Amino acid sequence: MKDIHLGSGLLKNCGDIIGAAHKPCRAAIVTDYTVGAIYVTTVADSLKAAGFEPLIFAFEAGEQSKNFETYEKIVNFLADSEITRSDIAVASGGGVVGDLTGFAAATYMRGIDYVQLPTTLLSMVDSSVGGKTGIDLEAGKNLCGAFRKPLCVISDTDTLDTLEDKYFGDGLAEIIKYAMLGNEKIMELLSERIASDNMRDALKPVMDELVAESVKTKLSFVEEDFLDNGRRKYLNFGHTIGHAVEHASRYAVHHGAAVAIGMCAMARAGEKLGYTEAGTAAALEELVRACALPTDTIISPDDLENSALSDKKRRGSEIDLIFPTKPGHCELVTLPVSDLHNILCLGVK
Ligand SMILES: NC(=O)c1ccc[n+]([C@@H]2O[C@H](COP(=O)([O-])OP(=O)(O)OC[C@H]3O[C@@H](n4cnc5c(N)ncnc54)[C@H](O)[C@@H]3O)[C@@H](O)[C@H]2O)c1
Ligand SMILES: [Zn+2]
């Protein structure tokens, strides 16, 4: 975790923090218009004060920008700015900015250093950690990318104050996932606040700890399996059905909401199939509801199955699924793809 910096007010010192990891150089800041309007001046000023030469590129916010067109604009911007291999790229924004900037950094001149300054809860607890970068293709999300670790990650938790609730929920669902995968501290921090009227407000005083614990859990799954062949698969808990819900709803259901539905569905199906201790689904549903996330979908198992079968994580005739065995413990089960329909029927009410 030494290259992951986390806390309140860090953005205005990002230049010094980056300066400790890289000598002053040109720094190509990549951001989206929404984040850029709020934070890019702070980032650029801090870099300048630390001796860097900041250059700024911004694009339209949102997943629809995570494509070849924006990638091409970013690498052309790097070339036009005469960025060399001794310079750096700086991703200032959520997961879309991070994935695009990381992919541009991984490929431009066969790889330059980059830094992540995540500004969404999801990017702090998930996408900025682990070194996966990439863009979407017509054929599906994240189908083109590279593994490249950032030089450092600087998460200023104050930036979360300006984030919309629906995006906050995306991060919260991943945090619940880490609790279900075994982080007892996160389970405790969430459970203590389960009766609060507004989970987001209730979590504010412990946000730094929550993000730090989340990063620790993600790293524990990633570090042993950088190329995503084994233990990292546990991080897909809730995601096979979650992606299907996102896809089948044409992305009307947000990622976090979809993953919450996916985790609850796996717990309900797991109980009926004997993988999961009785009461696990009810406990998870209570947590999910307390976080203002949904526990179920009205999309039919048939529609979900069609969407799930286009998931790139499915290999051949078998599918790897993560079932909770009890709150705080999950198991990977490899099943014939033909079992998925039954699981959806059992898991989706
Ligand atoms: N690389 C990985 O390992 C990994 C892991 C999980 C998700 N992802 C990717 O991450 C992306 C989703 O990331 P995301 O949820 O951060 O979405 P995002 O980057 O689209 O950000 C969500 C929205 O919030 C706005 N925003 C960001 N920070 C803000 C702030 N502090 N204040 C106000 N508005 C702010 C953005 O402009 C955007 O409109 C997806 O493309 C997903 O595939 C990657
Ligand atoms: Zn996710």
XYZ file of C-alpha atoms and ligand atoms in Angstrom:
394
model
C 0.000 0.000 0.000
C 3.040 2.316 0.167
C 2.301 3.801 -3.251
C -1.377 4.328 -2.381
C -1.996 7.625 -0.617
C -5.339 8.164 0.996
C -6.903 10.924 3.030
C -8.591 14.277 3.198
C -7.101 17.282 1.363
C -4.434 15.353 -0.578
C -5.235 16.792 -4.011
C -3.704 20.177 -3.262
C -0.474 18.355 -2.350
C -0.517 15.887 -5.228
C 2.486 17.569 -6.887
C 4.707 16.887 -3.871
C 3.461 13.306 -3.545
C 4.053 12.609 -7.245
C 7.394 14.424 -6.946
C 8.510 11.849 -4.381
C 7.908 9.094 -6.967
C 9.062 10.802 -10.172
C 11.395 13.634 -10.990
C 9.794 16.840 -12.359
C 8.768 16.490 -16.007
C 5.863 17.189 -18.325
C 2.660 15.916 -16.740
C -0.259 15.263 -19.109
C -3.398 15.570 -16.963
C -6.343 13.661 -18.427
C -9.786 14.378 -16.983
C -13.448 14.606 -17.979
C -15.297 17.931 -18.262
C -17.266 17.380 -15.031
C -14.278 16.515 -12.841
C -12.053 18.956 -14.712
C -14.389 21.865 -13.965
C -14.120 21.175 -10.221
C -10.599 19.839 -9.656
C -8.195 20.326 -12.550
C -6.946 23.732 -11.417
C -6.024 22.325 -7.984
C -4.162 19.422 -9.630
C -2.365 21.595 -12.194
C -1.389 24.237 -9.616
C -0.016 21.618 -7.247
C 1.996 19.955 -10.023
C 3.358 23.310 -11.154
C 4.373 24.240 -7.602
C 6.298 20.947 -7.379
C 8.237 21.723 -10.582
C 6.146 19.728 -13.105
C 4.903 21.191 -16.373
C 1.168 20.392 -16.464
C -0.760 20.023 -19.731
C -4.499 19.342 -19.711
C -6.756 17.167 -21.881
C -10.479 16.818 -21.115
C -13.276 14.792 -22.712
C -17.035 14.319 -22.304
C -17.843 12.529 -19.017
C -19.351 9.052 -19.037
C -18.949 5.456 -20.143
C -19.837 6.360 -23.757
C -16.449 8.102 -23.950
C -14.508 4.946 -22.991
C -13.866 4.062 -26.620
C -11.263 4.116 -29.403
C -12.149 7.644 -30.419
C -11.283 9.145 -27.012
C -8.266 6.829 -26.659
C -6.999 8.064 -30.038
C -7.506 11.685 -28.999
C -5.565 11.090 -25.778
C -2.567 9.426 -27.447
C -2.550 12.142 -30.123
C -2.644 14.738 -27.352
C 0.368 13.023 -25.730
C 2.224 13.069 -29.044
C 1.280 16.687 -29.838
C 2.431 17.687 -26.340
C 5.758 15.979 -27.058
C 5.363 13.673 -24.084
C 8.322 11.276 -23.965
C 9.023 8.146 -21.959
C 10.531 10.244 -19.194
C 7.231 12.152 -18.770
C 4.035 11.077 -17.030
C 0.270 10.977 -17.536
C -2.037 11.883 -14.653
C -5.593 10.491 -14.531
C -7.867 12.879 -12.621
C -11.381 11.454 -12.392
C -13.405 8.286 -11.965
C -12.918 4.845 -13.453
C -13.576 5.995 -17.005
C -10.752 8.545 -16.859
C -8.517 6.041 -15.055
C -9.109 3.196 -17.515
C -8.615 5.410 -20.574
C -5.545 7.187 -19.231
C -4.023 3.922 -18.019
C -4.552 2.299 -21.422
C -3.096 5.323 -23.217
C -0.115 5.261 -20.807
C 0.336 1.503 -21.289
C 0.508 1.818 -25.068
C 1.842 5.274 -25.932
C 5.538 4.838 -26.850
C 5.140 1.234 -25.589
C 4.443 2.507 -22.112
C 4.961 5.602 -19.985
C 4.448 6.102 -16.249
C 1.087 7.319 -15.017
C -0.549 8.327 -11.780
C -4.138 7.835 -10.637
C -6.021 10.591 -8.810
C -9.385 8.829 -8.351
C -12.380 11.057 -7.557
C -15.244 8.530 -7.297
C -15.773 5.998 -4.520
C -15.668 3.196 -7.101
C -12.367 4.344 -8.547
C -10.852 4.714 -5.060
C -11.880 1.250 -3.863
C -11.717 -0.643 -7.128
C -10.619 0.627 -10.537
C -7.491 2.582 -9.523
C -6.111 -0.517 -7.787
C -4.905 -3.605 -9.606
C -3.475 -2.251 -12.848
C -6.290 -3.161 -15.252
C -6.764 -0.520 -17.949
C -8.844 -0.474 -21.080
C -11.668 0.676 -23.287
C -15.009 -0.704 -24.471
C -15.609 -2.175 -27.929
C -18.918 -2.412 -29.805
C -18.841 -6.094 -28.829
C -18.680 -5.383 -25.104
C -17.241 -3.554 -22.121
C -13.498 -3.558 -21.376
C -12.719 -5.857 -24.306
C -9.537 -4.035 -25.271
C -6.933 -3.168 -22.679
C -3.656 -3.802 -20.928
C -2.292 -4.520 -17.491
C -0.210 -1.612 -16.237
C 0.212 -0.485 -12.656
C 0.207 3.233 -11.882
C 3.288 4.793 -10.315
C 1.082 5.845 -7.415
C -2.560 6.384 -6.492
C -3.668 9.485 -4.603
C -7.221 9.305 -3.244
C -8.436 12.571 -1.765
C -11.626 11.534 0.029
C -12.814 15.178 0.149
C -13.556 14.882 -3.574
C -16.379 12.450 -2.714
C -18.391 15.390 -1.331
C -19.296 16.510 -4.859
C -20.200 13.027 -6.150
C -23.845 12.215 -7.033
C -25.590 9.561 -4.927
C -25.973 7.049 -7.778
C -22.216 7.050 -8.364
C -21.580 6.814 -4.639
C -23.809 3.695 -4.666
C -21.538 2.090 -7.278
C -18.632 2.248 -4.851
C -20.744 1.164 -1.919
C -21.781 -2.056 -3.673
C -18.101 -2.975 -4.181
C -17.463 -2.212 -0.512
C -20.283 -4.594 0.501
C -18.638 -7.150 -1.798
C -15.345 -6.807 0.108
C -17.228 -7.355 3.384
C -18.796 -10.505 1.940
C -15.384 -11.685 0.710
C -14.054 -11.595 4.248
C -13.103 -8.096 5.387
C -14.430 -8.152 8.942
C -13.655 -4.486 9.618
C -15.791 -3.352 6.679
C -18.601 -5.674 7.790
C -18.392 -4.115 11.250
C -18.332 -0.508 9.969
C -21.379 -1.158 7.771
C -23.308 -3.272 10.275
C -22.896 -0.692 13.060
C -24.693 1.828 10.849
C -27.333 -0.480 9.393
C -30.183 1.325 11.175
C -29.144 4.832 10.137
C -31.502 6.866 7.931
C -28.739 7.873 5.558
C -25.855 5.428 5.183
C -23.785 7.864 3.134
C -23.860 10.497 5.896
C -23.313 7.860 8.583
C -20.217 6.538 6.799
C -18.624 9.946 6.238
C -16.569 9.959 9.477
C -15.128 6.515 8.680
C -14.718 6.986 4.941
C -10.893 6.934 4.953
C -10.875 3.692 6.925
C -13.518 2.163 4.662
C -11.547 3.013 1.524
C -8.264 1.798 3.062
C -9.813 -1.533 4.081
C -11.369 -1.922 0.627
C -8.044 -1.307 -1.091
C -6.394 -3.812 1.236
C -8.943 -6.460 0.323
C -8.754 -5.785 -3.412
C -4.944 -5.950 -3.266
C -5.047 -9.226 -1.352
C -6.972 -10.796 -4.229
C -5.017 -9.082 -6.998
C -1.432 -9.400 -5.855
C -1.360 -13.165 -5.987
C -3.058 -13.195 -9.357
C -2.121 -10.136 -11.414
C -3.186 -11.690 -14.713
C -6.648 -12.731 -13.549
C -6.529 -16.508 -13.744
C -7.391 -17.601 -10.220
C -7.980 -15.820 -6.909
C -8.871 -12.545 -8.627
C -12.024 -14.270 -9.852
C -13.500 -13.859 -6.361
C -13.763 -10.155 -7.108
C -16.441 -11.103 -9.635
C -18.850 -11.933 -6.809
C -22.235 -10.533 -7.888
C -20.840 -9.470 -11.247
C -21.994 -12.254 -13.608
C -25.643 -11.576 -12.792
C -24.809 -7.891 -12.196
C -23.432 -7.452 -15.707
C -26.461 -9.293 -17.063
C -28.777 -6.864 -15.237
C -26.821 -3.874 -16.589
C -26.859 -5.276 -20.120
C -30.501 -6.420 -20.124
C -31.656 -3.058 -18.709
C -29.592 -1.302 -21.403
C -27.552 0.243 -18.583
C -30.612 1.891 -16.976
C -29.613 -0.028 -13.826
C -26.325 1.372 -12.552
C -23.292 -0.883 -11.967
C -23.497 -0.762 -8.162
C -27.233 -1.422 -8.122
C -26.754 -4.298 -10.575
C -23.926 -5.839 -8.520
C -26.028 -5.539 -5.364
C -28.830 -7.429 -7.148
C -26.277 -9.991 -8.403
C -24.826 -10.615 -4.928
C -28.283 -11.044 -3.372
C -29.361 -13.370 -6.198
C -26.278 -15.570 -5.667
C -27.002 -15.737 -1.945
C -30.664 -16.685 -2.509
C -29.752 -19.296 -5.149
C -26.859 -20.552 -2.999
C -29.173 -21.188 -0.060
C -31.543 -23.208 -2.232
C -28.672 -25.196 -3.783
C -26.926 -25.880 -0.478
C -23.791 -23.770 -1.046
C -24.911 -21.030 1.353
C -25.862 -21.112 5.035
C -29.496 -20.269 5.740
C -29.979 -16.627 6.744
C -27.078 -15.319 4.618
C -29.360 -13.883 1.930
C -31.524 -12.090 4.505
C -28.453 -10.588 6.218
C -26.990 -9.441 2.896
C -30.313 -8.011 1.736
C -30.568 -5.991 4.956
C -27.115 -4.516 4.365
C -27.856 -3.774 0.714
C -31.167 -2.073 1.577
C -29.472 0.006 4.294
C -27.084 1.262 1.606
C -30.077 2.347 -0.533
C -29.261 -0.293 -3.147
C -31.793 -2.744 -4.669
C -31.905 -6.455 -3.796
C -33.815 -7.752 -6.805
C -34.845 -7.125 -10.413
C -38.022 -7.595 -12.454
C -35.974 -8.639 -15.516
C -36.836 -12.256 -16.400
C -34.330 -15.110 -15.930
C -34.485 -15.745 -19.708
C -33.449 -12.187 -20.549
C -30.737 -12.272 -17.885
C -29.408 -15.571 -19.209
C -29.148 -14.191 -22.751
C -27.240 -11.177 -21.460
C -25.023 -13.243 -19.150
C -23.979 -15.546 -21.964
C -22.398 -12.637 -23.787
C -20.130 -12.081 -20.727
C -16.449 -12.418 -21.665
C -15.692 -14.092 -18.329
C -17.489 -17.223 -19.473
C -15.021 -19.740 -20.917
C -16.229 -22.671 -23.033
C -18.980 -24.825 -21.611
C -18.292 -24.004 -17.960
C -18.847 -20.926 -15.850
C -17.043 -19.810 -12.686
C -19.466 -18.456 -10.126
C -18.837 -17.069 -6.660
C -21.336 -18.157 -4.023
C -21.325 -16.755 -0.491
C -21.112 -19.623 1.977
C -22.002 -17.251 4.857
C -21.604 -13.501 5.483
C -17.865 -12.852 5.154
C -16.980 -15.987 3.214
C -17.326 -16.959 -0.460
C -16.442 -19.980 -2.590
C -15.693 -20.335 -6.295
C -17.813 -23.006 -7.959
C -17.305 -24.089 -11.573
C -20.545 -25.276 -13.137
C -21.831 -26.208 -16.597
C -23.153 -23.101 -18.352
C -26.477 -24.925 -18.651
C -26.897 -24.581 -14.833
C -27.066 -20.803 -15.097
C -30.739 -20.787 -16.016
C -31.673 -22.673 -12.870
C -29.494 -20.389 -10.717
C -31.220 -17.335 -12.188
C -34.654 -18.870 -11.581
C -33.706 -19.625 -7.964
C -31.931 -16.322 -7.329
C -34.175 -13.782 -9.003
C -37.489 -13.586 -7.193
N -9.784 -1.030 -14.149
C -10.491 -1.702 -13.274
O -9.997 -2.581 -12.563
C -11.936 -1.348 -13.104
C -12.654 -1.841 -12.018
C -13.967 -1.445 -11.848
C -14.551 -0.557 -12.748
N -13.826 -0.106 -13.807
C -14.394 0.839 -14.767
O -14.667 2.057 -14.099
C -15.690 2.753 -14.809
C -16.670 3.322 -13.826
O -16.010 4.217 -12.981
P -16.799 5.331 -12.168
O -17.950 4.716 -11.477
O -15.805 6.076 -11.400
O -17.465 6.206 -13.346
P -17.055 7.554 -14.083
O -15.609 7.696 -14.253
O -17.917 7.622 -15.293
O -17.557 8.657 -13.050
C -18.913 8.744 -12.763
C -19.436 10.175 -12.974
O -19.064 10.949 -11.855
C -18.425 12.143 -12.268
N -17.460 12.436 -11.219
C -16.304 11.761 -10.961
N -15.750 12.212 -9.837
C -16.552 13.203 -9.384
C -16.523 14.059 -8.247
N -15.567 13.938 -7.322
N -17.488 14.979 -8.104
C -18.486 15.074 -9.022
N -18.592 14.281 -10.098
C -17.627 13.362 -10.265
C -17.840 11.817 -13.618
O -17.676 12.978 -14.389
C -18.900 10.894 -14.195
O -19.946 11.638 -14.763
C -16.309 1.753 -15.764
O -15.892 2.047 -17.066
C -15.729 0.416 -15.319
O -15.584 -0.489 -16.382
C -12.539 -0.481 -13.990
Zn -17.775 -3.859 -10.141
